[in-house]
XYZ file of C-alpha atoms in Angstrom:
592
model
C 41.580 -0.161 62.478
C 40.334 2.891 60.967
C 41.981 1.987 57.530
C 39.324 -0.949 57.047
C 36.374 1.221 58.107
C 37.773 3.923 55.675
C 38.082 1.433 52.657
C 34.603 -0.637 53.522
C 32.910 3.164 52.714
C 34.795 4.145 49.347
C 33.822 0.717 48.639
C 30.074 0.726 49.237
C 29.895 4.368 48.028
C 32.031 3.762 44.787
C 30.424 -0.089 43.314
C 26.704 0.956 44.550
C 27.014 4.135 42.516
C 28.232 1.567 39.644
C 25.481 1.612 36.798
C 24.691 -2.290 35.836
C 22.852 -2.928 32.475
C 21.458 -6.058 32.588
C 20.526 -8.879 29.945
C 16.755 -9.053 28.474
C 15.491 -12.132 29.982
C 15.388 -15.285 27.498
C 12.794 -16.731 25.619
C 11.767 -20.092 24.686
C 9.832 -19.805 21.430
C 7.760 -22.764 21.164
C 6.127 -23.399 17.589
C 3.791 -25.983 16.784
C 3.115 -26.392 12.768
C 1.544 -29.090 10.447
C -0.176 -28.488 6.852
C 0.584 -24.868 6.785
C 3.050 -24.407 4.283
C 1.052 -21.765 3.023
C 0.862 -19.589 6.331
C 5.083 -20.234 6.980
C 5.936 -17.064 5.326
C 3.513 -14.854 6.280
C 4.054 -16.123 10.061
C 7.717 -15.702 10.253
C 7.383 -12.687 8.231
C 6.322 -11.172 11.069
C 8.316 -13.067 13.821
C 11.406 -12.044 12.185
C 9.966 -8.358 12.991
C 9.923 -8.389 16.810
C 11.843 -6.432 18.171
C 13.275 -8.451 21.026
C 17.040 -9.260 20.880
C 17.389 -12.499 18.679
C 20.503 -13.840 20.678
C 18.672 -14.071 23.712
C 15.732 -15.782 21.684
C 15.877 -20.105 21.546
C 13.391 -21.638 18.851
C 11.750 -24.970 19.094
C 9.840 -25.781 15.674
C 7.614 -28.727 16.342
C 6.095 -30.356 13.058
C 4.119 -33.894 12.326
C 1.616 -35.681 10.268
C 2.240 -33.436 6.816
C 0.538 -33.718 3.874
C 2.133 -30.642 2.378
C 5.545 -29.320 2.253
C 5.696 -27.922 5.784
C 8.662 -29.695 7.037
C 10.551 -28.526 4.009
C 9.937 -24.740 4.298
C 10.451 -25.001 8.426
C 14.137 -26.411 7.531
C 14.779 -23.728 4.495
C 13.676 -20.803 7.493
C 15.994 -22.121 10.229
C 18.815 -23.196 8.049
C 18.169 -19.233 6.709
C 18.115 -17.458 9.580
C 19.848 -19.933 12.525
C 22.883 -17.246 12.817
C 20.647 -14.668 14.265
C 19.236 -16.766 17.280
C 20.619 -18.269 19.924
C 19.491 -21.455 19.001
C 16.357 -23.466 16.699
C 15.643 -26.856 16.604
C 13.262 -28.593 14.205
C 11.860 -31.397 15.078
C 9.925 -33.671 12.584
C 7.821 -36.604 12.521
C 7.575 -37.791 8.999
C 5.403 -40.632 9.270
C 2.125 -41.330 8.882
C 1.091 -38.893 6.828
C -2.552 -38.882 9.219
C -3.349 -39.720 12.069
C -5.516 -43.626 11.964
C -8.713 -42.227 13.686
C -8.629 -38.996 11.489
C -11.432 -38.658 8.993
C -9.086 -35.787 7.001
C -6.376 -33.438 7.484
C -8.175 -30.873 9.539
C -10.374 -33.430 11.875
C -9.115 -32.949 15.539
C -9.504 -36.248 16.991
C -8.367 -37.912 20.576
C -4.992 -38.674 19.190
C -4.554 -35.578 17.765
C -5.166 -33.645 21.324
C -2.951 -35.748 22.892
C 0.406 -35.088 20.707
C -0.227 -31.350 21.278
C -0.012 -31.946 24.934
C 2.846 -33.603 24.007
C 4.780 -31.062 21.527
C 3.933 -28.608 24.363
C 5.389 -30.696 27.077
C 8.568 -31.031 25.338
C 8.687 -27.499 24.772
C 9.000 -26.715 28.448
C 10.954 -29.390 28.525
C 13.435 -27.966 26.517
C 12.527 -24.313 28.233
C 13.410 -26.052 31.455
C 17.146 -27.675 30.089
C 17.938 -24.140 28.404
C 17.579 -22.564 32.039
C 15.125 -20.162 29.637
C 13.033 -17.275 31.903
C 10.315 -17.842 29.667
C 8.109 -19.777 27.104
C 6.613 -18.749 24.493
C 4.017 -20.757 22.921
C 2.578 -19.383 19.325
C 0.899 -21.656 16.425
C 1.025 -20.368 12.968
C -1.938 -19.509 11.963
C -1.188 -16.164 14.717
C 0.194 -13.266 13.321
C 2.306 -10.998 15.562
C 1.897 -7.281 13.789
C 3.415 -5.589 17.706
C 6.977 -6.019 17.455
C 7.509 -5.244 20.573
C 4.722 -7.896 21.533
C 7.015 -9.669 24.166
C 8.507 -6.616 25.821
C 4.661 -5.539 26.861
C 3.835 -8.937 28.384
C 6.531 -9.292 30.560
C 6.284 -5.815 31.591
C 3.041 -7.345 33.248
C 4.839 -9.436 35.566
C 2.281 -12.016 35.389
C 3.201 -16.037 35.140
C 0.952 -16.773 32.490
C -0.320 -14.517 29.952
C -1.540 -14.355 26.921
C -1.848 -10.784 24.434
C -5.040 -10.315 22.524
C -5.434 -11.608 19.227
C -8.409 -11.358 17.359
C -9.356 -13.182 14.407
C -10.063 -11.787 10.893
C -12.969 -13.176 8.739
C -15.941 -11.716 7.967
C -18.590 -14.161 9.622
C -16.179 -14.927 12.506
C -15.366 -11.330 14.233
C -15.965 -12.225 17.908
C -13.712 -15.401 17.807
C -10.061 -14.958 19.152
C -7.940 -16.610 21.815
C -9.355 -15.957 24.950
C -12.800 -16.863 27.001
C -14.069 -14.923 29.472
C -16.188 -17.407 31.188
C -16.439 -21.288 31.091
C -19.050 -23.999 32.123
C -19.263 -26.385 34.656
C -17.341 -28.262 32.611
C -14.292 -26.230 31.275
C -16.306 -25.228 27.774
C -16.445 -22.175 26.900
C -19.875 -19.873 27.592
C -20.558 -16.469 27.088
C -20.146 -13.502 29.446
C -20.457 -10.162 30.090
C -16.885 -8.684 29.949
C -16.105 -10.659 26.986
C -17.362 -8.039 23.819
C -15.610 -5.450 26.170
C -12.083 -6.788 26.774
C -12.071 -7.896 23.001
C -13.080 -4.265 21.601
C -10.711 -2.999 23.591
C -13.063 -0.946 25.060
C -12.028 -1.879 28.148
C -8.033 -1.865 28.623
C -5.859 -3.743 30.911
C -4.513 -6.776 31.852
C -7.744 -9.063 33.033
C -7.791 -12.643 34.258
C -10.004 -15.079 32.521
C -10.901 -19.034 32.468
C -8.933 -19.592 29.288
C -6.265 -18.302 26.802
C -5.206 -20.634 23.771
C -2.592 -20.162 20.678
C -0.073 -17.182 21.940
C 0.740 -17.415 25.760
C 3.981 -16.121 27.446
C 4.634 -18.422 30.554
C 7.539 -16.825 33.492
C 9.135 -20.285 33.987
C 11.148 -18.584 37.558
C 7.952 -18.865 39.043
C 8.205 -22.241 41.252
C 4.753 -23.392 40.736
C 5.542 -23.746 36.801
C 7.374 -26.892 38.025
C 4.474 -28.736 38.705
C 3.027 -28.253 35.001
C 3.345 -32.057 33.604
C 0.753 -32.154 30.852
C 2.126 -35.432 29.287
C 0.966 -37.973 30.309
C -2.481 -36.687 31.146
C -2.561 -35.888 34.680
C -4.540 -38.815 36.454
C -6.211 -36.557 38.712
C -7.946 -35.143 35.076
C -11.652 -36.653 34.669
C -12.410 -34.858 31.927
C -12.731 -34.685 28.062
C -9.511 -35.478 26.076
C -9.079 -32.111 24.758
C -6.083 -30.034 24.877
C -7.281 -27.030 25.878
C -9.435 -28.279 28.851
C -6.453 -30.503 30.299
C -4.061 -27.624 30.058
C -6.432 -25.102 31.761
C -6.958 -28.133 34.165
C -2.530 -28.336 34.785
C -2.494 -24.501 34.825
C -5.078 -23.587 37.171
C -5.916 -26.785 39.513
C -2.624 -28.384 39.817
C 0.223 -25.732 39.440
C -2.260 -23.043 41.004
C -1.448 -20.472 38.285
C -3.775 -17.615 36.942
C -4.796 -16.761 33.268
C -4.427 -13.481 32.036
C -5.293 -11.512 29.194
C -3.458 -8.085 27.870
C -5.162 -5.837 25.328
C -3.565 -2.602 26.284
C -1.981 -2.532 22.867
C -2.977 -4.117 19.377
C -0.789 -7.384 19.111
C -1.820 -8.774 15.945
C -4.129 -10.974 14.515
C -5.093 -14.608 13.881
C -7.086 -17.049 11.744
C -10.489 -19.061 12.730
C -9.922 -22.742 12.853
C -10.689 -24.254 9.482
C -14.339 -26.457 9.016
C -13.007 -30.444 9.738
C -14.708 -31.073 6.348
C -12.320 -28.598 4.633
C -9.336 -30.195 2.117
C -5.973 -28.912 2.056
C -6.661 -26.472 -0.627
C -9.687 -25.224 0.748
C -8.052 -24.187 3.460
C -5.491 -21.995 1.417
C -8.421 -20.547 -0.100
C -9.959 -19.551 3.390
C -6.816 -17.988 4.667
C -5.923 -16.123 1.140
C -9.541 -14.784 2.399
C -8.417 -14.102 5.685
C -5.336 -11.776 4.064
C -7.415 -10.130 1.983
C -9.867 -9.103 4.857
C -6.836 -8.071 6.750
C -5.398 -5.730 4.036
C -8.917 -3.810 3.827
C -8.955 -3.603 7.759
C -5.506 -2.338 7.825
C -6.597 0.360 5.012
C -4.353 -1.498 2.422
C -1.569 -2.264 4.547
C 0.617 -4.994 2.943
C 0.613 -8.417 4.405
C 4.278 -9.165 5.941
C 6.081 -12.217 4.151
C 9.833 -13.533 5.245
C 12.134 -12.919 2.828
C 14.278 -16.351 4.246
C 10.898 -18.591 2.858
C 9.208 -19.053 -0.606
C 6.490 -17.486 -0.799
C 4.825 -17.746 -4.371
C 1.571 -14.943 -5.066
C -1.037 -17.103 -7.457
C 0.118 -16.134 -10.955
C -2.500 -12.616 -12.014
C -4.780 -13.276 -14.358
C -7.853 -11.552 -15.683
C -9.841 -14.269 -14.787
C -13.108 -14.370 -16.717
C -13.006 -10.983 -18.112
C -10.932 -9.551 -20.949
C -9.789 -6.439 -18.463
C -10.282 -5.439 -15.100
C -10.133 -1.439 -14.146
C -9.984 -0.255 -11.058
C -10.804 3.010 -10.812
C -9.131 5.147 -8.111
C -7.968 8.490 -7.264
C -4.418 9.429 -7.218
C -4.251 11.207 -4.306
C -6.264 8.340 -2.411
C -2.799 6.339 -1.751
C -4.155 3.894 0.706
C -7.268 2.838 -1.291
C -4.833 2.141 -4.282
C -2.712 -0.075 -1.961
C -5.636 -1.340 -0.558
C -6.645 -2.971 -3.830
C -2.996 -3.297 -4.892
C -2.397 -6.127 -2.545
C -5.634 -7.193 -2.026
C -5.994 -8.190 -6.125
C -1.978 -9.623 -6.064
C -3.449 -12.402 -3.017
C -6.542 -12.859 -5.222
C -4.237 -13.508 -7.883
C -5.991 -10.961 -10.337
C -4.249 -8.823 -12.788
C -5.991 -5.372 -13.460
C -5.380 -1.818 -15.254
C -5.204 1.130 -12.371
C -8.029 3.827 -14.499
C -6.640 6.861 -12.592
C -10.162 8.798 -12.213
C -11.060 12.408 -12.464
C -10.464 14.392 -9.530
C -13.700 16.413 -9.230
C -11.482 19.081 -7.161
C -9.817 19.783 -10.513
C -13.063 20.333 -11.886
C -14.876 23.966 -12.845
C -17.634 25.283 -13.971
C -15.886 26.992 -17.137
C -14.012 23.493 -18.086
C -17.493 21.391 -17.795
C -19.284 23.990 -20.338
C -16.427 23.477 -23.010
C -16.690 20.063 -21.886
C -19.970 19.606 -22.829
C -21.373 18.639 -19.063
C -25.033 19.473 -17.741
C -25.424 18.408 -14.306
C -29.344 17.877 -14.304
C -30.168 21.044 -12.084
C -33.418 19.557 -9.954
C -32.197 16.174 -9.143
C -33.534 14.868 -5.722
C -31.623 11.899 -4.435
C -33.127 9.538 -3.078
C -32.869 7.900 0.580
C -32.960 5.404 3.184
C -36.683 5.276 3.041
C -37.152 5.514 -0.663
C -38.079 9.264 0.188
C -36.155 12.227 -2.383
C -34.251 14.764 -0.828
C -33.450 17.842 -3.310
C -29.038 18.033 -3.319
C -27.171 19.565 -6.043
C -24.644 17.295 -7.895
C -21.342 17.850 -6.548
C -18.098 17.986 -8.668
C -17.457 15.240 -6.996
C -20.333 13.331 -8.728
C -19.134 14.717 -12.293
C -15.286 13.404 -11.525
C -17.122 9.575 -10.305
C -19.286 9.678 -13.346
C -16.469 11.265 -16.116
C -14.036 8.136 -14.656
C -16.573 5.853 -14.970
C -17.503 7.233 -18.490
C -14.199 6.970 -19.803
C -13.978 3.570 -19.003
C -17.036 2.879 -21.017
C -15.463 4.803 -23.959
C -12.207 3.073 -24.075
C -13.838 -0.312 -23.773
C -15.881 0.592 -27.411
C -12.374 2.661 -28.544
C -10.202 -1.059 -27.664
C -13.743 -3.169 -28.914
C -13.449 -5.009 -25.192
C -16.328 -7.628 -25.128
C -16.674 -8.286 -21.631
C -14.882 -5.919 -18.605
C -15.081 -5.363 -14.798
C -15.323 -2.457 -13.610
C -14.603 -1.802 -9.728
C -14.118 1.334 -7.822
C -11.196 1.429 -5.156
C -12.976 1.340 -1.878
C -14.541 -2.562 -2.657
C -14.000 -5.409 0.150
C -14.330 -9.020 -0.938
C -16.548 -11.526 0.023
C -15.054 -14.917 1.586
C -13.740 -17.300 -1.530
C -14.020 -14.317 -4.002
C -12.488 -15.726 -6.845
C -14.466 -19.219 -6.782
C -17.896 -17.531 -6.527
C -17.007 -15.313 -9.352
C -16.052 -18.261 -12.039
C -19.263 -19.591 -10.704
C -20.842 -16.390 -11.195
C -19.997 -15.911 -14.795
C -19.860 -19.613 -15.806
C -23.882 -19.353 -14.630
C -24.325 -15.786 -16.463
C -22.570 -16.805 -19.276
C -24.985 -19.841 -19.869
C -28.229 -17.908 -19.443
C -30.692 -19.086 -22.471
C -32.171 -15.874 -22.916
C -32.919 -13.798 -26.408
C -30.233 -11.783 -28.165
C -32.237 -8.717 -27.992
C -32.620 -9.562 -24.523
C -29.156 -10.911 -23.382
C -27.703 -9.080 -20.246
C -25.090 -6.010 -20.390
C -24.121 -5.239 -16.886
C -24.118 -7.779 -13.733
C -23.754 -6.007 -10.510
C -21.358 -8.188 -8.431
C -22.572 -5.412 -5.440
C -25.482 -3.393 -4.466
C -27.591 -1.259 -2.063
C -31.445 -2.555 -3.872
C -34.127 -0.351 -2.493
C -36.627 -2.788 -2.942
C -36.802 -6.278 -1.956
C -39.553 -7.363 -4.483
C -37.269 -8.717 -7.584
C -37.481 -11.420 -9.783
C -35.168 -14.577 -10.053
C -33.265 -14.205 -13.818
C -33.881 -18.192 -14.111
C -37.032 -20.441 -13.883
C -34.690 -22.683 -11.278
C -31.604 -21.089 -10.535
C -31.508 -18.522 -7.590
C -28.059 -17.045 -8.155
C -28.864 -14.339 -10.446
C -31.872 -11.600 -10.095
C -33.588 -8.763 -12.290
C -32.415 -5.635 -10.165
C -35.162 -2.561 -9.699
C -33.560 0.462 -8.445
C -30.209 0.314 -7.559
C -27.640 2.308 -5.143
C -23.992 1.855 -5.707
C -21.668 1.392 -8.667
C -18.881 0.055 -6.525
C -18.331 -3.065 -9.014
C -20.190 -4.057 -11.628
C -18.909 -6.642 -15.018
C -20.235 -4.785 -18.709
C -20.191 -5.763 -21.821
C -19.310 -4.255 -24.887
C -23.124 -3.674 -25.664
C -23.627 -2.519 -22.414
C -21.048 0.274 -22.768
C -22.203 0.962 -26.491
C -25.679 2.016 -24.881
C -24.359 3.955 -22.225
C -22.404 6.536 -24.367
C -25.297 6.670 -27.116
C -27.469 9.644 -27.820
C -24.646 11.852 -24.961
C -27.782 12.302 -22.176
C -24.733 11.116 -19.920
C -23.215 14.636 -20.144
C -26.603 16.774 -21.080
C -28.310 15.407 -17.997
C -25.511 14.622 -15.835
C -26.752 12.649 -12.543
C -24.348 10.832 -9.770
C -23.166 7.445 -12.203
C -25.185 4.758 -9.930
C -28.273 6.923 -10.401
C -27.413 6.958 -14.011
C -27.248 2.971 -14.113
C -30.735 2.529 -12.765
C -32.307 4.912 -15.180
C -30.652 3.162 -18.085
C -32.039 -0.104 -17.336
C -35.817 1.234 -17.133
C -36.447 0.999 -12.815
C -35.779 4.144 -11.123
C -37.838 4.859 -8.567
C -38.490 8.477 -9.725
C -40.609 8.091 -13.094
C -40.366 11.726 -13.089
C -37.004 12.217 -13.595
C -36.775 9.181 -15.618
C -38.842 9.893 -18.493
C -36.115 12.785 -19.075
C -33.568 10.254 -20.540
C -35.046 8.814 -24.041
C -33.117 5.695 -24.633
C -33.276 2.887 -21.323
C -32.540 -0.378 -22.935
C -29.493 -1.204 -20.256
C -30.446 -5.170 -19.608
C -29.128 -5.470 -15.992
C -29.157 -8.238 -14.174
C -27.119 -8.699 -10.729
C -25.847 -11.113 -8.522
C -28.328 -12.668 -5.642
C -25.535 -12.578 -2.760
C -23.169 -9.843 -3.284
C -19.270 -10.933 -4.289
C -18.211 -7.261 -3.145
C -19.091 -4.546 -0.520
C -17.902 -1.312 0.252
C -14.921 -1.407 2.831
C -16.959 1.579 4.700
C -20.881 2.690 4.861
C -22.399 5.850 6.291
C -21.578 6.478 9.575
C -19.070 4.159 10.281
C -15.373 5.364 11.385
C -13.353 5.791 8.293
C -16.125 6.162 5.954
C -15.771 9.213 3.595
C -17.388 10.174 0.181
C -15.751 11.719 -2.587
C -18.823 12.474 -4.070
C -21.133 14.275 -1.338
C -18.599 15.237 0.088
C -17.187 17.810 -2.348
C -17.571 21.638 -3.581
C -20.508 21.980 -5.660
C -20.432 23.161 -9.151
C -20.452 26.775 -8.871
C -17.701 26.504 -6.252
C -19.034 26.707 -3.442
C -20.008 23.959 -0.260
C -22.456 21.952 -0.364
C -25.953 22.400 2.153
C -24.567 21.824 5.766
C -20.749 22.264 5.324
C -19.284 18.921 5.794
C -16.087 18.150 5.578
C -14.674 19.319 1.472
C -11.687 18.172 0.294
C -9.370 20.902 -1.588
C -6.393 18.671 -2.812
C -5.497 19.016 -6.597
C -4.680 16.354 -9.126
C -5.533 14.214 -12.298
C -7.012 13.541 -15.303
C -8.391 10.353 -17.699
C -5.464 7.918 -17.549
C -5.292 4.014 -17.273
C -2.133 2.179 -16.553
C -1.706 -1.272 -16.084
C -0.536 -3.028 -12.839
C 0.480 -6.500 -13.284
C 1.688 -6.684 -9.481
C-alpha cells in the first residue's frame, strides 16, 4: 500500500510544479460601417496595429445602406488580410441605397436605430456560436492609437467596459464616448466628474450611466445571456434610440455595470457629422479632423492600412503661384507637422529652410549689413511697451522671412503664401481659403490702392477696424498687428518690403516690421523712423490659421524671445536659450 501513497506524492509534487502557459482569451471584433469609405483605411490602419494575437482575434464586418464604395473596400481589407485572423465575415446589405424615412445619408431616423440594435445583436450572436470570451464592439469613425488597447481592458476584469476616446475637432473638445450622468430619462446631462475623468486628471477605471462606440463586453459572465436587444425588449417604454435601449438591456435587464478606463491614452474618435451634411461634406469634416490630430500629436503621421486604397487629394498650389513654409531644420516635428498636415489638405508647398538665429553673430550681421534698431520696446498684452533687445532669434525669423520676399521679386512670383511652421488650421481650411481669395481677388478698389498682403492669421490689438467692403464682412483694414504666422503677398507687396533696405538698417522682430509698413503701429514714435509705409494690408475677418501653441500653454516655445541676444549673451530673466547649430537661406520643394 505504500507504493500508491509514494506515487500519488511524486505525482502532485512533479505536474503542480509543471509551468502551464495559457491561450490569450478570444475576441469577437464587431464592426459596424456604412458611407465611410473614406475613414476604412485610416481605421484599419490602426486595427491592424494592436498588438493582440490575430489568431485568437474573429472579425464580424457589418455594412448596409451605401452610397459610397464601402462595401467594396471592406471586401478588398478582409480578402487582404483574412490569413492573419482566425476568422472575418462581411456581411452586406446592398439594397436600398437609404433608408425610406431618411431625409439624407447622415439623418438617424427610427429605422435607422433599430438595424444597429440589430447588427449588434447578431454580433453577439455570432460571439455566442464562436464560444468567443469576449466582444468587441468599435465603429469606424474610432481610432485605436494603444495597441495594446485590449490587453488593458481586460486586465480590468470588468463585464462591460469601454476605454476613453476623445474626439478631435476644434469646436467639439468635450465630446467623446462616455456620460457621466443621465436624466430621468436616459439622456445625457452634465456632471461633475465628467471634465475630470475625460482630462485624465483623474485616473482609473470609473462606472458611469453610458459608454457608446468602443466597448469590450466578458461574454463568461452569465448575466450577458440575458442581453436580447433585437427585438426591442417589451419591458422598454422609452425612445427608439439605440443608445438608450442598450443602456436599458445592459443595466435593467442583464444587471450589468458601465465602466470607463482612462488610465492610458487609447486613441481618438470623430464627432458625429451635422444630419444636413452630404457625403462629401463629411470627407471634408474628417480630412479636418486628421489634420487637427496631426498638430495635437506634434506632427505625428496619421496611420493608413497598407491592405486598402487610400488615395491623398492630388497637391496643388491652390490659389497661389507658391506656397513656402518656412521652418527650421533642426525643428523636426514642426516640419512633419506641416508635412502631413498640407499632404491631407492636399496642398503642394516649397520647405524655405530658415535662418537659424543660433548660427548668427554679431561679426557676420555687420558684414551682413544688419542693424537691429537698438531702443525697440515691444509691445504687450495691454497695448503697454516693454523695452527688450532683439534677439538673434528675431534677426534669423526676419532674414527667413526676408529671403522669401527676395526670391519672390528674383523668380517675378505674382501672388505667394507665406506660412511659418508652427500654424494649425481652421475647420474646412481649404474651402474658406478659395472663398477667401475668390472674394479678395474681386475687390473693386484703385490700382494705387489694391491690397499686397492678406493676413489669413492674427493677434489685432485693437478691435476698432474697418470692413474692406461697403457689404461684405469677410475682409477688414487691419491696425496694428501681432503675428506673421501666415500671411498671402503679392509681388508688389514684396517689391515694397525690400525697397530703400530699412529692413536690415532698422532691424525689428518681422511682425513688428509688417505693421509699420502698412502705416498703423501703435508706437508713432518708432514709426516715423522708417520713411517709406505704403504696405496696403488687408486681412481676413475670421482667421483661416492659428498658432498650434500661445504663451503659456504646455508645449509652447519661441524661437525668437527665446534666444541669445546679439552680443551673445541671455536675454533679461534667463529663460530657457537654445544652443543647437544649423542652417542657412535654402528652399526646397516638397511635393509629398
Amino acid at each position: 500500500m505504500i507504493w500508491p501513497a509514494i506515487f500519488g506524492i511524486f505525482y502532485f509534487h512533479f505536474f503542480s510544479n509543471v509551468h502551464c502557459i495559457t491561450k490569450d482569451p478570444t475576441v469577437l471584433v464587431a464592426i459596424n460601417s456604412r458611407n465611410d469609405e473614406h475613414l476604412l483605411p485610416t481605421f484599419f490602419g490602426y486595427l491592424e496595429k494592436l498588438e493582440y494575437p490575430k489568431t485568437r482575434i474573429s472579425i464580424l464586418i457589418q455594412t448596409d445602406h451605401n452610397e459610397d464604395d464601402t462595401y467594396e473596400l471592406l471586401s478588398t481589407w478582409s480578402t487582404n488580410v483574412r490569413h492573419l485572423y482566425h476568422k472575418i465575415q462581411v456581411s452586406h446589405k446592398a439594397e436600398p441605397l437609404v433608408y425610406s424615412d431618411a431625409q439624407n445619408s447622415n439623418h438617424f431616423t427610427e429605422q435607422r436605430y433599430l438595424m444597429l440594435l440589430q447588427l449588434r445583436q447578431n454580433a453577439i450572436q455570432e460571439a455566442r456560436s464562436q464560444w468567443a470570451d469576449y466582444v468587441f464592439f468599435i465603429d469606424t469613425d474610432n481610432f485605436l492609437t494603444d495597441p495594446e488597447i485590449l490587453q488593458h481592458l481586460i486586465k480590468e476584469r470588468r463585464t462591460v467596459i469601454a476605454p476613453l476616446l476623445r474626439a478631435t475637432h476644434p469646436k467639439e473638445t468635450l465630446y467623446s464616448n462616455f456620460w457621466g450622468e443621465t436624466d430621468k430619462n436616459g439622456y445625457y446631462k452634465r456632471s461633475e466628474n465628467y471634465p475630470l475623468i475625460l482630462s485624465q486628471t483623474t485616473k482609473g477605471t470609473f462606472r458611469v450611466p453610458m459608454i457608446h462606440s468602443a466597448i469590450l463586453i466578458h461574454l463568461r459572465d452569465s448575466n450577458t445571456d440575458d442581453i436580447q436587444l433585437s427585438p426591442v425588449p417589451a419591458s422598454y417604454k422609452g425612445m427608439i434610440d439605440d443608445l438608450l435601449i442598450f443602456a436599458f438591456v445592459i443595466q435593467k435587464i442583464a444587471k450589468l455595470k458601465f465602466h470607463i478606463c482612462n488610465k492610458y491614452t487609447f486613441g481618438f474618435m470623430l464627432v458625429p457629422s451635422d444630419a444636413k451634411l452630404s457625403l462629401n461634406d463629411r470627407r471634408l469634416q474628417f480630412t479636418d479632423a486628421f489634420v487637427r490630430k496631426i498638430s495635437e500629436a506634434h506632427g505625428e503621421e496619421i496611420v493608413r492600412s497598407p491592405n486598402i486604397p487610400h488615395r491623398f487629394p492630388k497637391p496643388t498650389f491652390a490659389e497661389f503661384e507658391e506656397i513656402f513654409v518656412i521652418n527650421l531644420k533642426r525643428r523636426k516635428n514642426r516640419f512633419l507637422h506641416m508635412r502631413n498636415s498640407m499632404r491631407e489638405l492636399g496642398l503642394k508647398w516649397t520647405h524655405f529652410e530658415a535662418v537659424d538665429g543660433n548660427n548668427l553673430n554679431k561679426e557676420w550681421m555687420e558684414d551682413l549689413g544688419v542693424k537691429p534698431l537698438t531702443d525697440y520696446k515691444d509691445p504687450t498684452f495691454n497695448s503697454s511697451y516693454v523695452f527688450r533687445p532683439i534677439t538673434r532669434g528675431d534677426v534669423g525669423c526676419f532674414l527667413s522671412h526676408y529671403y522669401v520676399w527676395q526670391e519672390m521679386v528674383e523668380r517675378n512670383l505674382d501672388e505667394v503664401l507665406i506660412l511659418e511652421d508652427d500654424v494649425r488650421f481652421v475647420s474646412n481650411f481649404r474651402k474658406k481659403l478659395t472663398k477667401l481669395m475668390k472674394t479678395a481677388s474681386s475687390l473693386e478698389m484703385k490700382p494705387e490702392k489694391d491690397w499686397d498682403l492678406l493676413y489669413l492669421g492674427r493677434e489685432a490689438k485693437q478691435t476698432s477696424e474697418s470692413y474692406v467692403g461697403e457689404t461684405d464682412k469677410t475682409l477688414i483694414f487691419p491696425k496694428h498687428s501681432n503675428w506673421a504666422i501666415g500671411y498671402v503677398l503679392r509681388l508688389s507687396g514684396a517689391r515694397k518690403l525690400l525697397a530703400g533696405g530699412e529692413g536690415f538698417a532698422k532691424m525689428v522682430p518681422v511682425d513688428e516690421y509688417l505693421t509699420i509698413k502698412f502705416n498703423k503701429h501703435e508706437d508713432k514714435v518708432l514709426m516715423k523712423q522708417y520713411d517709406t509705409r505704403d504696405l496696403i494690408a488687408i486681412s481676413a475677418t475670421n482667421h483661416l490659421i492659428e498658432p498650434t501653441h500661445l504663451p503659456m500653454q504646455d508645449g509652447y516655445y519661441s524661437d525668437t524671445k527665446n534666444s541669445l541676444l546679439i552680443d551673445g549673451s541671455k536675454p533679461p530673466g534667463n529663460p530657457q536659450v537654445d544652443d543647437d547649430d544649423h542652417l542657412q537661406k535654402k528652399s526646397t520643394r516638397t511635393d509629398l
